[in-house]
Coordinates of C-alpha atoms in Angstrom, one line a residue:
Chain A
M1 CA 15.3 0.2 -15.0
I2 CA 13.5 -3.2 -15.3
N3 CA 12.7 -4.8 -18.8
V4 CA 9.9 -7.3 -19.3
D5 CA 12.2 -10.4 -18.7
Q6 CA 13.4 -9.1 -15.4
Y7 CA 9.9 -8.5 -14.4
N8 CA 8.6 -11.8 -15.3
Q9 CA 11.6 -13.5 -13.5
A10 CA 10.7 -11.4 -10.6
V11 CA 7.2 -13.0 -10.8
D12 CA 8.6 -16.4 -10.7
K13 CA 11.0 -15.6 -8.2
Y14 CA 9.3 -13.6 -5.4
S15 CA 5.5 -14.0 -5.9
D16 CA 5.4 -17.1 -3.7
G17 CA 7.3 -15.5 -1.0
L18 CA 5.4 -12.4 -1.2
Y19 CA 2.1 -14.2 -1.2
R20 CA 3.2 -16.3 1.8
F21 CA 4.0 -13.0 3.6
A22 CA 0.8 -11.2 2.5
L23 CA -1.3 -14.4 3.5
K24 CA 0.3 -14.5 7.0
M25 CA -0.4 -10.8 7.4
T26 CA -3.8 -10.6 6.4
G27 CA -5.1 -14.1 7.2
D28 CA -7.3 -13.9 4.0
S29 CA -6.3 -15.5 0.6
D30 CA -8.2 -13.0 -1.4
D31 CA -6.8 -9.9 0.2
A32 CA -3.3 -11.5 0.1
K33 CA -3.8 -11.9 -3.9
D34 CA -4.7 -8.4 -4.0
L35 CA -1.7 -7.1 -2.3
V36 CA 0.6 -9.2 -4.3
Q37 CA -1.2 -7.9 -7.5
D38 CA -0.9 -4.6 -6.4
A39 CA 2.7 -4.8 -5.6
F40 CA 3.5 -6.1 -9.2
E41 CA 1.3 -3.5 -10.8
K42 CA 3.2 -0.7 -8.9
L43 CA 6.5 -2.3 -9.7
W44 CA 5.5 -2.5 -13.5
K45 CA 4.4 1.0 -13.4
N46 CA 7.6 2.4 -11.8
R47 CA 9.9 0.0 -13.7
K48 CA 11.9 2.7 -15.1
N49 CA 12.6 4.2 -11.5
V50 CA 13.3 0.7 -9.8
N51 CA 16.8 -0.9 -9.7
H52 CA 16.5 -4.7 -10.8
E53 CA 18.6 -5.5 -7.6
K54 CA 16.2 -4.0 -5.5
I55 CA 12.9 -5.8 -6.9
K56 CA 12.4 -8.0 -3.9
S57 CA 12.7 -5.4 -1.3
Y58 CA 10.5 -3.0 -3.4
L59 CA 7.8 -5.6 -3.6
F60 CA 7.8 -6.1 0.1
T61 CA 8.0 -2.6 1.0
V62 CA 4.8 -2.0 -1.2
V63 CA 2.9 -4.9 0.4
Y64 CA 3.9 -4.1 3.9
H65 CA 2.8 -0.3 3.6
K66 CA -0.3 -1.3 1.8
F67 CA -1.1 -3.7 4.5
I68 CA -0.5 -1.2 7.2
D69 CA -2.6 1.2 5.4
N70 CA -5.5 -1.1 5.0
Y71 CA -5.1 -2.3 8.6
R72 CA -5.4 1.4 9.9
K73 CA -8.5 1.9 7.9
D74 CA -10.2 -1.4 9.2
N75 CA -9.1 -0.8 12.8
R76 CA -9.1 2.8 13.4
M77 CA -9.6 2.4 17.1
S78 CA -6.6 -0.1 17.8
S79 CA -2.9 0.6 17.7
L80 CA -0.3 -1.3 15.5
D81 CA 1.2 -2.1 18.7
D82 CA -1.7 -3.6 20.4
M83 CA -1.4 -7.5 21.5
H84 CA -4.3 -9.5 20.3
T85 CA -4.0 -11.7 23.5
E86 CA -2.1 -12.4 26.6
P87 CA 0.5 -15.1 26.0
S88 CA -0.9 -18.6 26.7
Y89 CA 0.8 -21.3 28.8
T90 CA -1.5 -24.1 28.2
N91 CA 0.1 -25.5 24.9
A92 CA 1.2 -29.0 26.1
Y93 CA 0.9 -31.9 23.9
S94 CA 0.8 -30.0 20.6
D95 CA 3.4 -29.3 17.7
V96 CA 5.8 -26.5 18.5
M97 CA 5.6 -25.3 14.9
E98 CA 1.8 -25.3 15.2
I99 CA 1.9 -23.3 18.3
L100 CA 4.3 -21.1 17.1
Q101 CA 2.2 -20.1 14.0
R102 CA -0.8 -19.5 16.3
A103 CA 1.3 -17.3 18.4
V104 CA 2.7 -15.3 15.4
D105 CA -1.0 -14.8 14.5
K106 CA -1.5 -12.9 17.9
L107 CA 1.4 -10.6 17.4
P108 CA 0.7 -7.0 16.5
P109 CA 1.0 -6.2 13.0
V110 CA 4.3 -4.4 13.1
Q111 CA 6.0 -7.2 15.4
K112 CA 4.5 -9.7 13.1
S113 CA 5.8 -8.1 10.0
V114 CA 9.4 -7.6 11.2
I115 CA 9.7 -11.1 12.5
L116 CA 8.4 -12.6 9.3
L117 CA 10.9 -10.7 7.3
R118 CA 13.7 -11.7 9.6
D119 CA 12.8 -15.3 9.6
W120 CA 10.9 -16.2 6.5
E121 CA 12.9 -14.0 4.2
G122 CA 16.3 -13.6 6.1
Y123 CA 16.3 -10.0 5.9
S124 CA 19.0 -8.0 8.0
Y125 CA 17.8 -5.2 10.6
K126 CA 19.2 -2.7 8.0
E127 CA 16.9 -4.2 5.2
I128 CA 14.0 -4.5 7.4
E129 CA 14.5 -0.9 8.2
Q130 CA 14.3 0.0 4.5
I131 CA 11.3 -1.9 4.0
T132 CA 9.1 -0.8 7.0
G133 CA 10.8 2.8 7.5
L134 CA 11.3 2.1 11.1
N135 CA 14.8 2.7 12.4
E136 CA 17.4 -0.1 13.1
S137 CA 17.0 0.0 16.9
Q138 CA 13.3 0.2 16.4
V139 CA 13.4 -3.0 14.4
K140 CA 15.6 -4.8 16.8
V141 CA 13.2 -3.8 19.7
Y142 CA 10.2 -5.2 17.9
I143 CA 12.0 -8.6 16.8
F144 CA 13.2 -9.0 20.7
R145 CA 9.9 -8.2 22.0
A146 CA 8.2 -10.5 19.3
R147 CA 10.7 -13.3 20.3
K148 CA 9.8 -12.7 24.0
F149 CA 6.1 -13.2 23.3
L150 CA 6.5 -16.5 21.1
R151 CA 8.5 -17.7 23.8
Q152 CA 6.1 -17.2 26.6
Y153 CA 3.4 -18.5 24.1
I154 CA 5.0 -21.8 23.5
G155 CA 5.6 -22.4 27.4
D156 CA 7.8 -25.2 28.3
P157 CA 9.1 -26.8 25.1
K158 CA 9.8 -30.0 26.7
V159 CA 6.1 -30.9 27.2
L160 CA 5.6 -30.2 23.3
I161 CA 5.5 -33.3 21.2
Chain B
M1 CA 75.4 7.3 38.9
I2 CA 74.0 5.4 41.9
T3 CA 75.8 5.9 45.1
R4 CA 75.2 5.1 48.8
E5 CA 73.9 8.8 49.1
N6 CA 71.1 8.8 46.3
Y7 CA 70.3 4.9 46.3
E8 CA 66.9 5.4 47.9
I9 CA 65.8 7.4 45.1
Y10 CA 66.0 4.4 43.0
A11 CA 65.2 1.8 45.4
I12 CA 61.2 2.3 45.2
D13 CA 61.3 2.2 41.6
Y14 CA 63.3 -1.0 41.7
L15 CA 61.0 -2.5 44.1
E16 CA 57.9 -1.5 42.1
G17 CA 59.7 -2.7 38.8
K18 CA 59.6 0.8 37.4
L19 CA 63.3 1.2 36.5
D20 CA 64.4 0.9 32.8
K21 CA 66.6 -1.9 32.0
K22 CA 69.8 0.1 32.2
L23 CA 69.2 1.5 35.6
K24 CA 67.9 -1.6 36.7
A25 CA 71.2 -3.4 35.8
E26 CA 73.2 -0.6 37.3
F27 CA 71.0 -0.7 40.6
E28 CA 71.7 -4.5 40.8
K29 CA 75.3 -4.0 40.3
F30 CA 75.3 -1.4 43.1
L31 CA 73.6 -3.8 45.4
E32 CA 76.1 -6.4 44.7
A33 CA 79.0 -3.9 45.5
N34 CA 77.1 -3.1 48.8
P35 CA 75.7 -6.2 50.7
D36 CA 74.2 -4.4 53.6
I37 CA 72.2 -2.3 51.3
K38 CA 71.2 -5.4 49.3
E39 CA 70.0 -6.9 52.6
E40 CA 67.9 -3.8 53.4
I41 CA 66.2 -3.9 50.1
T42 CA 65.3 -7.5 50.3
G43 CA 63.8 -7.0 53.4
L44 CA 61.4 -4.2 51.9
T45 CA 60.4 -6.5 49.0
Q46 CA 58.5 -8.7 51.7
T47 CA 56.5 -5.7 52.8
V48 CA 55.0 -5.2 49.2
L49 CA 51.5 -6.8 49.0
S50 CA 50.9 -9.1 46.1
K51 CA 47.7 -8.6 44.1
E52 CA 45.0 -11.2 44.7
T53 CA 42.6 -12.4 42.0
H54 CA 39.0 -12.3 42.9
T55 CA 36.3 -12.6 40.4
F56 CA 32.7 -11.6 41.2
P57 CA 30.4 -14.4 40.7
E58 CA 27.4 -14.1 38.1
K59 CA 27.8 -10.6 37.1
W60 CA 25.0 -11.2 34.5
Q61 CA 22.5 -11.1 37.5
L62 CA 23.5 -7.4 37.9
K63 CA 23.2 -6.5 34.5
K64 CA 20.2 -4.8 32.8
S65 CA 18.6 -5.4 29.6
S66 CA 18.8 -2.5 27.0
I67 CA 15.2 -3.3 25.8
E68 CA 12.2 -2.5 28.2
S69 CA 10.2 -5.6 29.5
L70 CA 13.2 -8.0 28.8
T71 CA 15.5 -9.3 31.4
Y72 CA 19.3 -9.3 30.7
T73 CA 19.1 -13.2 30.1
D74 CA 16.1 -12.7 27.7
E75 CA 18.2 -10.3 25.8
L76 CA 21.2 -12.5 25.7
F77 CA 19.5 -15.5 24.5
I78 CA 17.5 -13.7 21.8
S79 CA 20.8 -12.2 20.7
D80 CA 22.2 -15.7 20.1
V81 CA 18.9 -16.7 18.1
E82 CA 19.3 -13.6 16.1
G83 CA 23.0 -14.4 15.7
I84 CA 24.2 -11.0 16.9
A85 CA 25.6 -12.0 20.3
T86 CA 29.2 -11.1 20.9
Q87 CA 32.1 -13.3 22.1
V88 CA 31.6 -12.1 25.7
Q89 CA 27.9 -12.7 25.5
K90 CA 28.5 -16.2 24.3
K91 CA 30.8 -16.9 27.1
E92 CA 28.3 -15.8 29.4
I93 CA 25.5 -17.9 27.8
V94 CA 27.9 -21.0 28.2
E95 CA 28.5 -20.3 31.9
I96 CA 24.8 -19.6 32.7
T97 CA 23.3 -22.6 31.0
K98 CA 25.9 -24.8 32.5
Q99 CA 25.2 -23.5 35.9
Y100 CA 21.4 -23.1 35.7
P101 CA 19.4 -25.9 34.2
H102 CA 16.2 -23.8 34.3
L103 CA 18.1 -21.1 32.5
R104 CA 19.2 -23.8 30.1
N105 CA 15.7 -24.7 29.3
E106 CA 14.9 -20.9 28.7
Y107 CA 17.7 -20.7 26.2
Q108 CA 16.3 -23.9 24.5
A109 CA 12.8 -22.4 24.4
Y110 CA 14.3 -19.3 22.9
Q111 CA 16.1 -21.3 20.2
A112 CA 12.7 -22.8 19.3
T113 CA 11.2 -19.4 18.4
R114 CA 12.7 -19.3 15.0
L115 CA 9.9 -19.4 12.4
E116 CA 10.4 -21.9 9.5
A117 CA 8.9 -20.7 6.3
P118 CA 5.9 -22.7 4.9
T119 CA 5.9 -23.4 1.4
V120 CA 3.1 -21.4 -0.4
F121 CA 2.6 -21.0 -4.1
Y122 CA 1.2 -17.8 -5.7
P123 CA -1.8 -19.3 -8.1
H124 CA -1.8 -16.6 -10.6
K125 CA 1.6 -15.9 -11.7
D126 CA 0.7 -16.1 -15.4
K127 CA -1.8 -13.2 -14.9
L128 CA 1.1 -11.2 -13.4
K129 CA 3.5 -11.6 -16.3
K130 CA 3.8 -9.2 -19.3
T131 CA 4.5 -10.1 -22.9
P132 CA 5.7 -7.8 -25.5
V133 CA 2.7 -8.1 -27.7
E134 CA 0.7 -7.1 -24.6
Q135 CA 2.8 -3.9 -24.2
T136 CA 2.4 -3.1 -27.9
I137 CA -1.4 -3.6 -27.6
R138 CA -1.4 -1.4 -24.7
K139 CA 0.5 1.4 -26.4
V140 CA -1.9 1.3 -29.4
L141 CA -5.0 1.6 -27.1
A142 CA -3.4 4.4 -25.2
Y143 CA -2.7 6.3 -28.5
A144 CA -6.0 5.5 -30.0
A145 CA -7.8 6.9 -26.7
V146 CA -6.0 10.0 -26.9
I147 CA -6.8 10.4 -30.6
V148 CA -10.4 9.7 -30.0
L149 CA -10.6 12.3 -27.0
A150 CA -8.7 14.8 -29.1
M151 CA -11.4 14.4 -31.8
T152 CA -14.2 14.6 -29.5
I153 CA -12.7 18.1 -28.1
F154 CA -12.2 19.3 -31.8
T155 CA -15.8 18.4 -32.5
L156 CA -17.3 20.1 -29.6
W157 CA -15.0 23.1 -30.4
Q158 CA -16.4 23.3 -34.0
K159 CA -20.1 23.4 -32.7
P160 CA -22.0 26.8 -33.0
D161 CA -22.2 28.1 -29.4
K162 CA -25.8 28.1 -29.5
N163 CA -26.0 24.3 -30.0
I164 CA -23.4 23.9 -27.3
A165 CA -25.3 26.0 -24.9
A166 CA -28.5 24.2 -25.6
S167 CA -26.7 20.7 -25.1
L168 CA -25.5 21.8 -21.9
S169 CA -28.7 23.6 -20.5
I170 CA -31.0 21.8 -18.1
P171 CA -34.4 21.8 -18.9
R172 CA -36.5 23.1 -16.0
Y173 CA -38.9 19.9 -16.0
E174 CA -36.3 17.4 -16.1
T175 CA -36.0 17.0 -12.4
N176 CA -39.5 15.3 -12.7
L177 CA -38.0 12.3 -14.8
L178 CA -38.3 9.0 -13.6
T179 CA -34.8 8.2 -12.7
P180 CA -33.5 4.6 -12.2
A181 CA -32.0 4.4 -8.7
G182 CA -28.6 5.1 -8.4
L183 CA -28.0 6.2 -12.1
T184 CA -26.9 9.9 -12.8
I185 CA -25.8 11.1 -16.0
P186 CA -23.5 14.2 -16.4
E187 CA -25.1 17.2 -17.7
I188 CA -22.6 17.1 -20.8
N189 CA -23.7 13.8 -21.9
R190 CA -27.2 14.6 -22.7
P191 CA -28.3 13.8 -26.1
V192 CA -29.2 16.5 -28.5
V193 CA -31.7 16.1 -31.4
V194 CA -31.8 18.6 -34.1
V195 CA -34.9 18.7 -36.2
R196 CA -35.0 20.2 -39.7
K197 CA -38.5 21.0 -40.7
K198 CA -39.4 20.2 -44.1
Q199 CA -41.4 23.6 -45.5
E200 CA -43.6 24.0 -48.3
K201 CA -43.1 26.9 -50.4
H202 CA -46.5 28.2 -49.9
T203 CA -46.9 29.1 -46.0
N204 CA -49.1 32.1 -46.4
T205 CA -52.4 29.8 -46.0
T206 CA -52.0 29.8 -42.2
S207 CA -55.0 31.1 -40.2
S208 CA -55.5 34.9 -40.0
K209 CA -56.9 34.6 -36.3
P210 CA -55.3 36.5 -33.6
I211 CA -52.6 34.2 -32.0
K212 CA -51.1 34.0 -28.4
Q213 CA -47.5 34.7 -27.9
K214 CA -46.5 30.9 -27.7
T215 CA -48.1 29.9 -30.9
E216 CA -46.8 33.1 -32.8
E217 CA -43.4 31.7 -32.2
V218 CA -44.1 28.3 -33.5
I219 CA -45.7 29.6 -36.5
T220 CA -42.9 32.0 -37.0
N221 CA -40.6 29.2 -37.0
I222 CA -42.8 27.2 -39.2
S223 CA -43.0 29.8 -41.7
S224 CA -39.4 30.4 -42.2
P225 CA -37.9 27.7 -44.2
K226 CA -34.1 28.5 -43.1
K227 CA -34.7 28.4 -39.3
Q228 CA -34.1 25.3 -37.5
Q229 CA -35.7 24.1 -34.1
T230 CA -33.6 22.4 -31.6
I231 CA -35.2 19.5 -29.7
N232 CA -33.4 17.9 -26.6
I233 CA -34.3 14.5 -25.9
A234 CA -33.1 13.8 -22.3
S235 CA -32.8 10.1 -21.4
K236 CA -31.2 8.7 -18.2
E237 CA -30.2 5.6 -20.3
F238 CA -28.2 7.7 -22.8
C239 CA -24.5 7.9 -21.9
I240 CA -23.1 9.3 -24.9
N241 CA -23.8 12.4 -26.9
Q242 CA -26.4 11.7 -29.5
E243 CA -27.5 14.0 -32.4
I244 CA -30.4 12.9 -34.6
T245 CA -31.5 14.9 -37.5
Q246 CA -35.1 14.4 -38.5
D247 CA -37.3 16.1 -41.5
I248 CA -40.7 16.5 -40.3
D249 CA -43.5 17.5 -42.9
I250 CA -45.9 19.9 -41.3
T251 CA -48.0 20.7 -44.4
F252 CA -50.9 19.1 -42.7
E253 CA -50.6 21.1 -39.5
Q254 CA -50.5 24.3 -41.3
N255 CA -53.9 23.6 -42.7
L256 CA -55.4 23.2 -39.2
P257 CA -57.0 25.7 -37.1
L258 CA -54.5 27.4 -35.0
K259 CA -55.6 26.1 -31.6
Y260 CA -54.9 22.7 -32.8
Q261 CA -51.8 23.2 -34.7
N262 CA -49.7 22.9 -31.8
L263 CA -51.0 19.7 -30.3
I264 CA -50.9 17.9 -33.7
L265 CA -47.5 19.1 -34.6
A266 CA -46.4 17.8 -31.2
K267 CA -48.0 14.4 -31.9
N268 CA -46.4 14.3 -35.3
I269 CA -43.0 15.1 -33.7
S270 CA -43.5 12.6 -30.8
S271 CA -44.4 9.6 -33.1
T272 CA -41.6 10.5 -35.5
F273 CA -39.0 10.7 -32.7
R274 CA -40.3 7.7 -30.9
R275 CA -39.7 5.6 -34.0
K276 CA -36.3 7.1 -34.3
I277 CA -35.5 6.6 -30.6
N278 CA -36.7 3.0 -30.5
K279 CA -34.5 2.4 -33.5
W280 CA -31.7 4.1 -31.9
A281 CA -32.1 1.9 -28.6
R282 CA -32.6 -1.2 -30.4
E283 CA -29.5 -0.9 -32.2
R284 CA -27.5 -0.5 -29.1
G285 CA -29.5 -3.1 -26.9
I286 CA -31.0 -0.4 -24.7
I287 CA -34.6 -0.6 -23.6
V288 CA -36.3 2.7 -23.2
S289 CA -39.7 3.8 -22.1
R290 CA -41.5 6.7 -23.3
N291 CA -41.4 8.2 -19.7
Q292 CA -37.6 8.6 -20.0
F293 CA -37.8 11.2 -22.5
I294 CA -38.8 14.9 -22.9
I295 CA -38.8 16.6 -26.0
R296 CA -38.4 20.2 -26.1
I297 CA -38.3 23.0 -28.6
N298 CA -36.6 26.1 -28.2
N299 CA -36.0 25.4 -24.4
K300 CA -39.9 25.8 -24.2
S301 CA -42.2 22.9 -23.7
Y302 CA -45.3 24.3 -25.8
G303 CA -47.3 21.1 -24.9
I304 CA -44.9 18.9 -26.7
S305 CA -44.0 17.4 -23.6
I306 CA -47.6 16.1 -23.3
A307 CA -47.2 14.5 -26.6
G308 CA -44.0 13.0 -25.5
R309 CA -45.6 11.2 -22.6

C-alpha cells in the first residue's frame, strides 16, 4: 500500500533514473517520457497492491515490459537477441565512454536492458531476474555477452584518449 | 604384544606411518631391544619413494567457459568486473596478468566496460505528482459520472416502449445522408423530436373527396386531438439524445384541398423545425446544414423529406 506522500517521494527519487533508462532504451525523449508516465500511472492505479519498498523495481519492471512490448510491435521481423551490428575495432582517438555509449546502443534490447540495470542502477542478478522475468543464469549470460560485445567494440583501450 | 615372530605385521604400518601412538611407541621399544631387526627396518625405509611435487602449468588454458562464445579468460575477467570472481579465480587472474602482457591488456579492457550512469533529469515531475485535493476532485467526478449514468438509464427506462423503439429505428433513407468523413454516430444517439399538433375543435370541415391511403393516415392523425406524431430528426452532427416538442398550428392546412394539405403541412413543419434546430445548434455552437436533417412522421416520409430538403 502506497500513500500520496510515498508516491510523490517516488516521483522525486526514481523518475530521473527511470527516464534515463527509458531514454537509453528507446532513443527518443517523447517515447521515454510516455514510458515513465505510464509507469507512474500504473503505480498509482495499483498503489493498494504495491509494497512501498518495491516501488523502484515495480517502476523499472513496468518500463522494461512496456518497452519490450512496443519493440515487438515495431520490429516484428527481428528478434530481441539480434545484434544491430558487428563489433567495430576502429575506434582510435575517441573517448572511451563515448564509444561505450555508442556500443551500448548497438546491443540487442534484452542485453542492453540487463547491463543498464546492472551498471546504472546497481541491481543484483536476482533483482534483474525479478524485473525482466528472465532466470538468474539467463541474466548472467546476457550480461557476460554484453560485456564481451562492449569489450570488442572499444578495441584496444590503450589507443583511446 | 610385539615379538620377533609377529613384528613383520607391524613393520609395514610403521614404515607407512599408520601405527597409532601406542603401537608406534611399543614397536620402537621393540626395535631398541632387537638391534638386528632395527637395522633391517632402517634398510627398508630407504626403499619407500618420497612424493614429488609437480604443478601443471597454466591450467587455465585447459579450462572451458560456462558461457558459449566466451573463452575461459573472458569469463574470468568479466567475473572480476561483475564482482563475482571466487578467490581461486582471483589468484588465476593475478597469475595470468603477471605472465602474459596481452592478457593484462585484455583484463584492463574488460575493466573499462563498466558503464557510468549519465545525469539525466525527468522534466515533468510535477505533472506526475498527486495532491490530496486532486484525489478528492477525482472521486467527486467519478461519483457524479455514476449518478448521471444512472439517471440516464432511469430516464430511458421510463420512456414508453414505442418512443424507445422509434428512437432506435433506422430510417430507410438515412443511408443517403451526406456524412462528414470519418464521423459515425451510434444508432442510440439519434435525436428524437416529438411534435404535438395544435388542434381545432372543429375538424369536420375537411374535404369529402376520396383520399389515398397515405393521406388518410395523415388526416386521421390531424383530426384526432389526442394523437401525437413522432418526428425523428437525424443529424450527423448531433451526439446526444435531443428531444424537442413543438406545437404546430394546422388550421390553415385543413382548409386546403386534400392534395395540397400534405405538402403545405410538410413545409409548415419544416420551417418550424428549421428555426428550432437552428436555435438548438446556435446554442451549442454547431453549424448545421439542412441537408443533414431528415424529418419523418410515423416512420414514413409522406413527402416531408422533400420539404426538409
